[in-house]
Amino acid sequence: MIRVVVADDQALIRGGFRALLDAEPDIAVVGEAAGGDEALIVVRRERPDVVLMDIRMPGGDGLAATEAIVADPALGATRIIVVTTFELDEYVAQAIRAGASGFLVKDTEPAELIRAVRVVASGDALLSPGVTRRLLTQVAGAIAAPLDDAAIAGLTEREREVLGLVGRGLTNEEIGGALFLSALTAKTHVSRIMSKLAARDRVRLVVIAYETGLVSPGV
């Protein structure tokens, strides 16, 4: 069961997300919060797998809550999906830097929201491909930490192929299909790349793929 906390200052949105997610047999909303400070309390109490986090909220914004959750070793298994009104919200780059694992806009189709919760909970693709392209094209250069050229050079040709596909927003299963590998083998490649590049998660790998030119801005 994937345990989810929904943090949004609008009760209607919280209720809508809860109704949608609770209808799924493998997902349960275990808590709600109307502000960032309250979200932190609920997350520390419930220790969910995924948090749907609004950014602009009274009572402590979602960015501060995201930073606190990511920095807490006890919440290492909790992943955060930022749910924003605007595709290029001014806080999104900061949220990436803080460690958010995914991004959705509030008018996302219900099926895409459900899929995002599942794939983030599994540690697979962390950004919707469309959002990946639009967002990272504009903010990757501003958020990326300095690249380790030696580590990049140490990637095998296959790992560079896999990194490029991660940069395009593909899941492990999709990467496997593109390279005629099993999803498990693709996942193994991704894990090795993350280790070699000291990347916390796939968001960082997407940034690196853009920064190294493995994915062009228009892809």
Tab-separated table of C-alpha atoms in Angstrom:
chain	number	residue	atom	x	y	z
A	1	MET	CA	0.000	0.000	0.000
A	2	ILE	CA	1.360	3.405	-1.007
A	3	ARG	CA	0.770	5.866	1.831
A	4	VAL	CA	0.222	9.499	0.797
A	5	VAL	CA	-0.040	12.845	2.572
A	6	VAL	CA	-1.722	15.747	0.739
A	7	ALA	CA	-0.607	19.285	1.622
A	8	ASP	CA	-2.612	22.136	0.071
A	9	ASP	CA	-4.300	25.180	1.549
A	10	GLN	CA	-7.467	24.603	-0.497
A	11	ALA	CA	-9.802	22.090	1.108
A	12	LEU	CA	-11.460	21.368	-2.235
A	13	ILE	CA	-8.167	20.293	-3.800
A	14	ARG	CA	-7.230	18.164	-0.806
A	15	GLY	CA	-10.620	16.487	-0.912
A	16	GLY	CA	-10.400	15.897	-4.637
A	17	PHE	CA	-6.951	14.331	-4.391
A	18	ARG	CA	-8.051	12.174	-1.484
A	19	ALA	CA	-11.148	10.897	-3.278
A	20	LEU	CA	-9.146	10.131	-6.419
A	21	LEU	CA	-6.292	8.346	-4.672
A	22	ASP	CA	-8.342	6.478	-2.073
A	23	ALA	CA	-10.344	4.925	-4.908
A	24	GLU	CA	-7.200	3.052	-5.979
A	25	PRO	CA	-6.682	-0.358	-4.339
A	26	ASP	CA	-2.959	0.213	-3.738
A	27	ILE	CA	-3.008	3.841	-2.525
A	28	ALA	CA	-4.240	5.340	0.753
A	29	VAL	CA	-4.240	8.995	1.842
A	30	VAL	CA	-3.111	8.877	5.467
A	31	GLY	CA	-3.068	12.581	6.236
A	32	GLU	CA	-3.815	16.114	5.068
A	33	ALA	CA	-2.318	19.513	5.830
A	34	ALA	CA	-3.316	23.069	4.982
A	35	GLY	CA	0.148	24.596	5.366
A	36	GLY	CA	3.825	23.787	5.344
A	37	ASP	CA	4.288	23.686	9.117
A	38	GLU	CA	1.295	21.392	9.524
A	39	ALA	CA	2.552	19.228	6.650
A	40	LEU	CA	5.842	18.673	8.439
A	41	ILE	CA	4.032	17.580	11.597
A	42	VAL	CA	1.769	15.182	9.687
A	43	VAL	CA	4.627	13.720	7.646
A	44	ARG	CA	6.774	13.125	10.722
A	45	ARG	CA	3.835	11.384	12.387
A	46	GLU	CA	2.660	9.274	9.456
A	47	ARG	CA	5.956	8.721	7.567
A	48	PRO	CA	4.236	8.377	4.182
A	49	ASP	CA	5.793	7.101	0.986
A	50	VAL	CA	4.725	10.170	-1.013
A	51	VAL	CA	3.770	13.756	-0.208
A	52	LEU	CA	1.775	15.868	-2.661
A	53	MET	CA	3.082	19.307	-1.719
A	54	ASP	CA	1.694	22.660	-2.751
A	55	ILE	CA	4.285	25.436	-2.661
A	56	ARG	CA	2.337	28.605	-1.891
A	57	MET	CA	0.555	28.036	1.394
A	58	PRO	CA	0.002	30.081	4.551
A	59	GLY	CA	1.385	28.770	7.783
A	60	GLY	CA	4.765	27.909	6.282
A	61	ASP	CA	5.225	27.374	2.573
A	62	GLY	CA	5.771	24.037	0.885
A	63	LEU	CA	9.355	24.845	-0.034
A	64	ALA	CA	10.458	25.117	3.589
A	65	ALA	CA	8.560	21.938	4.413
A	66	THR	CA	10.221	20.141	1.497
A	67	GLU	CA	13.666	21.189	2.685
A	68	ALA	CA	12.912	19.985	6.220
A	69	ILE	CA	11.551	16.625	5.076
A	70	VAL	CA	14.491	15.926	2.768
A	71	ALA	CA	16.966	16.916	5.500
A	72	ASP	CA	15.407	14.559	8.086
A	73	PRO	CA	17.195	11.162	8.069
A	74	ALA	CA	14.128	9.550	9.593
A	75	LEU	CA	12.149	10.498	6.467
A	76	GLY	CA	14.649	9.153	3.958
A	77	ALA	CA	12.032	6.934	2.320
A	78	THR	CA	9.533	9.763	1.814
A	79	ARG	CA	9.376	11.282	-1.668
A	80	ILE	CA	7.829	14.648	-2.477
A	81	ILE	CA	5.837	15.605	-5.562
A	82	VAL	CA	5.455	19.353	-5.898
A	83	VAL	CA	1.996	20.246	-7.170
A	84	THR	CA	2.108	23.727	-8.647
A	85	THR	CA	-0.374	26.009	-10.349
A	86	PHE	CA	2.143	27.106	-12.942
A	87	GLU	CA	4.428	24.920	-15.026
A	88	LEU	CA	7.323	27.303	-14.384
A	89	ASP	CA	6.530	28.418	-10.859
A	90	GLU	CA	9.223	30.746	-9.511
A	91	TYR	CA	9.840	28.314	-6.658
A	92	VAL	CA	10.289	25.182	-8.749
A	93	ALA	CA	14.050	25.539	-9.204
A	94	GLN	CA	14.398	25.998	-5.448
A	95	ALA	CA	12.261	22.937	-4.846
A	96	ILE	CA	14.528	20.852	-7.089
A	97	ARG	CA	17.502	22.124	-5.147
A	98	ALA	CA	15.706	21.219	-1.906
A	99	GLY	CA	15.258	17.631	-3.067
A	100	ALA	CA	11.720	17.334	-4.431
A	101	SER	CA	11.346	14.198	-6.526
A	102	GLY	CA	8.581	15.134	-8.934
A	103	PHE	CA	6.444	17.908	-10.340
A	104	LEU	CA	2.848	18.126	-11.471
A	105	VAL	CA	0.599	21.008	-12.440
A	106	LYS	CA	-2.790	21.173	-10.751
A	107	ASP	CA	-4.700	20.608	-13.971
A	108	THR	CA	-2.922	17.283	-14.535
A	109	GLU	CA	-5.209	14.515	-15.751
A	110	PRO	CA	-6.340	12.195	-12.916
A	111	ALA	CA	-4.668	9.171	-14.499
A	112	GLU	CA	-1.347	11.034	-14.654
A	113	LEU	CA	-1.584	11.995	-10.965
A	114	ILE	CA	-2.190	8.380	-9.984
A	115	ARG	CA	0.675	7.216	-12.204
A	116	ALA	CA	2.997	9.849	-10.721
A	117	VAL	CA	2.286	8.691	-7.179
A	118	ARG	CA	3.026	5.087	-8.126
A	119	VAL	CA	6.229	5.715	-10.032
A	120	VAL	CA	7.632	8.118	-7.439
A	121	ALA	CA	6.833	5.653	-4.667
A	122	SER	CA	8.698	2.952	-6.596
A	123	GLY	CA	11.738	5.185	-7.103
A	124	ASP	CA	11.321	5.036	-10.862
A	125	ALA	CA	10.685	7.990	-13.190
A	126	LEU	CA	10.325	11.075	-11.047
A	127	LEU	CA	9.145	13.668	-13.555
A	128	SER	CA	6.382	13.525	-16.081
A	129	PRO	CA	8.181	13.577	-19.465
A	130	GLY	CA	6.320	16.671	-20.661
A	131	VAL	CA	7.066	18.588	-17.483
A	132	THR	CA	10.670	17.359	-17.610
A	133	ARG	CA	11.264	18.857	-21.023
A	134	ARG	CA	9.533	22.174	-20.394
A	135	LEU	CA	10.936	22.671	-16.919
A	136	LEU	CA	14.510	21.464	-17.230
A	137	THR	CA	15.031	23.255	-20.542
A	138	GLN	CA	14.659	26.545	-18.695
A	139	VAL	CA	16.028	25.867	-15.231
A	140	ALA	CA	18.622	23.085	-15.483
A	141	GLY	CA	21.552	25.441	-15.883
A	142	ALA	CA	20.492	27.436	-12.864
A	143	ILE	CA	20.091	24.520	-10.450
A	144	ALA	CA	22.760	22.024	-11.322
A	145	ALA	CA	25.663	21.586	-8.962
A	146	PRO	CA	29.113	21.567	-10.591
A	147	LEU	CA	29.588	18.422	-12.623
A	148	ASP	CA	32.388	15.970	-11.887
A	149	ASP	CA	34.008	15.616	-15.303
A	150	ALA	CA	35.983	12.570	-14.225
A	151	ALA	CA	32.815	10.828	-13.050
A	152	ILE	CA	31.047	11.642	-16.314
A	153	ALA	CA	34.022	10.324	-18.285
A	154	GLY	CA	33.883	7.142	-16.221
A	155	LEU	CA	30.446	6.180	-17.521
A	156	THR	CA	30.343	3.322	-19.993
A	157	GLU	CA	28.775	3.824	-23.401
A	158	ARG	CA	25.693	1.904	-22.269
A	159	GLU	CA	25.416	4.021	-19.130
A	160	ARG	CA	25.558	7.184	-21.215
A	161	GLU	CA	22.733	5.806	-23.363
A	162	VAL	CA	20.695	5.069	-20.257
A	163	LEU	CA	21.431	8.511	-18.784
A	164	GLY	CA	20.202	10.147	-21.971
A	165	LEU	CA	16.933	8.218	-21.783
A	166	VAL	CA	16.499	9.131	-18.112
A	167	GLY	CA	16.935	12.741	-19.200
A	168	ARG	CA	14.037	12.340	-21.604
A	169	GLY	CA	11.809	11.227	-18.724
A	170	LEU	CA	11.600	7.524	-19.567
A	171	THR	CA	10.783	4.951	-16.896
A	172	ASN	CA	12.962	1.894	-16.296
A	173	GLU	CA	10.504	-0.209	-18.280
A	174	GLU	CA	10.586	2.244	-21.190
A	175	ILE	CA	14.386	2.408	-21.085
A	176	GLY	CA	14.512	-1.377	-21.186
A	177	GLY	CA	12.210	-1.447	-24.185
A	178	ALA	CA	14.270	1.147	-26.042
A	179	LEU	CA	17.536	-0.717	-25.426
A	180	PHE	CA	16.166	-4.274	-25.586
A	181	LEU	CA	16.872	-4.856	-21.910
A	182	SER	CA	14.724	-6.045	-19.039
A	183	ALA	CA	13.302	-3.395	-16.728
A	184	LEU	CA	15.420	-4.885	-13.920
A	185	THR	CA	18.600	-4.508	-15.968
A	186	ALA	CA	17.659	-0.930	-16.821
A	187	LYS	CA	17.076	-0.229	-13.125
A	188	THR	CA	20.503	-1.684	-12.323
A	189	HIS	CA	22.132	0.622	-14.876
A	190	VAL	CA	20.323	3.630	-13.408
A	191	SER	CA	21.421	2.705	-9.883
A	192	ARG	CA	25.047	2.384	-10.983
A	193	ILE	CA	24.910	5.740	-12.755
A	194	MET	CA	23.462	7.394	-9.638
A	195	SER	CA	26.272	5.881	-7.580
A	196	LYS	CA	29.005	6.963	-9.987
A	197	LEU	CA	27.660	10.502	-10.247
A	198	ALA	CA	26.736	10.826	-6.553
A	199	ALA	CA	23.181	11.696	-7.602
A	200	ARG	CA	20.539	11.661	-4.874
A	201	ASP	CA	17.734	10.801	-7.266
A	202	ARG	CA	16.615	10.799	-10.876
A	203	VAL	CA	15.861	14.509	-10.859
A	204	ARG	CA	19.586	15.118	-10.537
A	205	LEU	CA	20.240	12.645	-13.376
A	206	VAL	CA	17.831	14.567	-15.609
A	207	VAL	CA	19.723	17.773	-14.863
A	208	ILE	CA	23.047	16.089	-15.626
A	209	ALA	CA	21.702	14.715	-18.899
A	210	TYR	CA	20.807	18.245	-19.981
A	211	GLU	CA	24.045	19.760	-18.725
A	212	THR	CA	26.215	17.216	-20.546
A	213	GLY	CA	24.303	17.536	-23.810
A	214	LEU	CA	22.999	13.960	-23.745
A	215	VAL	CA	19.539	15.478	-24.106
A	216	SER	CA	19.045	18.606	-26.170
A	217	PRO	CA	16.625	21.313	-24.974
A	218	GLY	CA	14.222	20.596	-27.789
A	219	VAL	CA	13.916	16.861	-27.119
